[in-house]
Short mmCIF file of C-alpha atoms in Angstrom, two decimals:
data_model
loop_
_atom_site.label_atom_id
_atom_site.label_comp_id
_atom_site.label_asym_id
_atom_site.label_seq_id
_atom_site.Cartn_x
_atom_site.Cartn_y
_atom_site.Cartn_z
CA UNK A 152 0.00 0.00 0.00
CA UNK A 153 3.03 2.30 0.50
CA UNK A 154 3.83 2.14 -3.23
CA UNK A 155 0.26 3.09 -4.17
CA UNK A 156 0.32 6.05 -1.75
CA UNK A 157 3.70 7.15 -3.11
CA UNK A 158 2.39 6.98 -6.69
CA UNK A 159 -0.74 8.94 -5.72
CA UNK A 160 1.43 11.59 -4.02
CA UNK A 161 3.60 11.79 -7.17
CA UNK A 162 0.51 12.30 -9.36
CA UNK A 163 -0.70 15.06 -7.00
CA UNK A 164 2.72 16.74 -7.11
CA UNK A 165 2.67 16.74 -10.91
CA UNK A 166 -0.84 18.19 -10.92
CA UNK A 167 0.26 20.96 -8.56
CA UNK A 168 3.28 21.71 -10.80
CA UNK A 169 1.01 21.82 -13.87
CA UNK A 170 -1.41 24.11 -12.04
CA UNK A 171 1.41 26.47 -11.00
CA UNK A 172 2.75 26.51 -14.56
CA UNK A 173 -0.70 27.34 -15.94
CA UNK A 174 -1.14 30.11 -13.36
CA UNK A 175 2.20 31.61 -14.42
CA UNK A 176 1.27 31.38 -18.11
CA UNK A 177 -2.11 32.96 -17.44
CA UNK A 178 -0.42 35.77 -15.52
CA UNK A 179 2.06 36.35 -18.35
CA UNK A 180 -0.71 36.51 -20.95
CA UNK A 181 -2.74 38.88 -18.81
CA UNK A 182 0.29 41.14 -18.32
CA UNK A 183 0.96 41.13 -22.07
CA UNK A 184 -2.68 42.08 -22.69
CA UNK A 185 -2.43 44.97 -20.23
CA UNK A 186 0.77 46.23 -21.87
CA UNK A 187 -0.86 46.06 -25.31
CA UNK A 188 -3.95 47.90 -24.06
CA UNK A 189 -1.77 50.60 -22.49
CA UNK A 190 0.15 51.00 -25.76
CA UNK A 191 -3.10 51.31 -27.71
CA UNK A 192 -4.42 53.91 -25.24
CA UNK A 193 -1.22 55.91 -25.53
CA UNK A 194 -1.39 55.85 -29.34
CA UNK A 195 -5.02 56.99 -29.23
CA UNK A 196 -4.19 59.73 -26.73
CA UNK A 197 -1.42 60.97 -29.05
CA UNK A 198 -3.82 60.99 -32.03
CA UNK A 199 -6.46 62.88 -30.03
CA UNK A 200 -3.91 65.47 -28.92
CA UNK A 201 -2.74 65.95 -32.51
CA UNK A 202 -6.34 66.38 -33.69
CA UNK A 203 -7.04 68.87 -30.90
CA UNK A 204 -3.97 70.89 -31.92
CA UNK A 205 -5.08 70.89 -35.55
CA UNK A 206 -8.59 72.01 -34.57
CA UNK A 207 -7.17 74.77 -32.37
CA UNK A 208 -4.91 75.98 -35.19
CA UNK A 209 -7.79 75.89 -37.65
CA UNK A 210 -10.02 77.85 -35.26
CA UNK A 211 -7.31 80.48 -34.83
CA UNK A 212 -6.79 80.73 -38.59
CA UNK A 213 -10.53 81.11 -39.15
CA UNK A 214 -10.79 83.77 -36.46
CA UNK A 215 -7.87 85.70 -37.96
CA UNK A 216 -9.25 85.49 -41.48
CA UNK A 217 -12.73 86.56 -40.29
CA UNK A 218 -11.24 89.60 -38.61
CA UNK A 219 -9.27 90.41 -41.76
CA UNK A 220 -12.42 90.05 -43.86
CA UNK A 221 -14.38 92.40 -41.61
CA UNK A 222 -11.74 95.06 -42.24
CA UNK A 223 -11.98 94.80 -46.07
CA UNK A 224 -14.41 96.36 -48.57
CA UNK A 225 -17.45 94.20 -49.43
CA UNK A 226 -16.56 93.25 -53.04
CA UNK A 227 -13.13 92.09 -52.07
CA UNK A 228 -14.62 90.28 -49.07
CA UNK A 229 -17.01 88.24 -51.24
CA UNK A 230 -14.22 87.13 -53.58
CA UNK A 231 -11.98 86.17 -50.66
CA UNK A 232 -14.79 84.25 -48.95
CA UNK A 233 -15.25 82.20 -52.11
CA UNK A 234 -11.52 81.45 -52.24
CA UNK A 235 -11.50 80.50 -48.57
CA UNK A 236 -14.47 78.22 -49.04
CA UNK A 237 -12.65 76.40 -51.85
CA UNK A 238 -9.48 76.16 -49.74
CA UNK A 239 -11.48 74.85 -46.79
CA UNK A 240 -13.09 72.16 -48.96
CA UNK A 241 -9.66 71.07 -50.20
CA UNK A 242 -8.27 70.94 -46.63
CA UNK A 243 -11.25 68.98 -45.33
CA UNK A 244 -10.98 66.55 -48.21
CA UNK A 245 -7.27 66.10 -47.48
CA UNK A 246 -7.91 65.62 -43.76
CA UNK A 247 -10.60 63.04 -44.52
CA UNK A 248 -8.24 61.15 -46.84
CA UNK A 249 -5.52 61.22 -44.15
CA UNK A 250 -7.94 59.78 -41.59
CA UNK A 251 -9.12 57.06 -43.99
CA UNK A 252 -5.53 56.03 -44.71
CA UNK A 253 -4.80 55.46 -41.00
#
């Protein structure tokens, strides 16, 4: 009966080792997942900051050009508004293409 008990104890030891190994593997995979999620968050944060900067710059440019337009005669203002509208369409189209390529 001693041999049977010894064999049963050996089987239990192997099961414990397997369990510990699986726990370690699970922990490693979870840690890798967390690292990947953090990297993705950081990339998204960087993209959001860049977009915010671009929007801020665009708002400033629009404010400056509006002020400039207010100071000009009406005929010249109309022509410049048309040119700005075209330029804005081109920029928006470019920005949309940039976003779609990402």
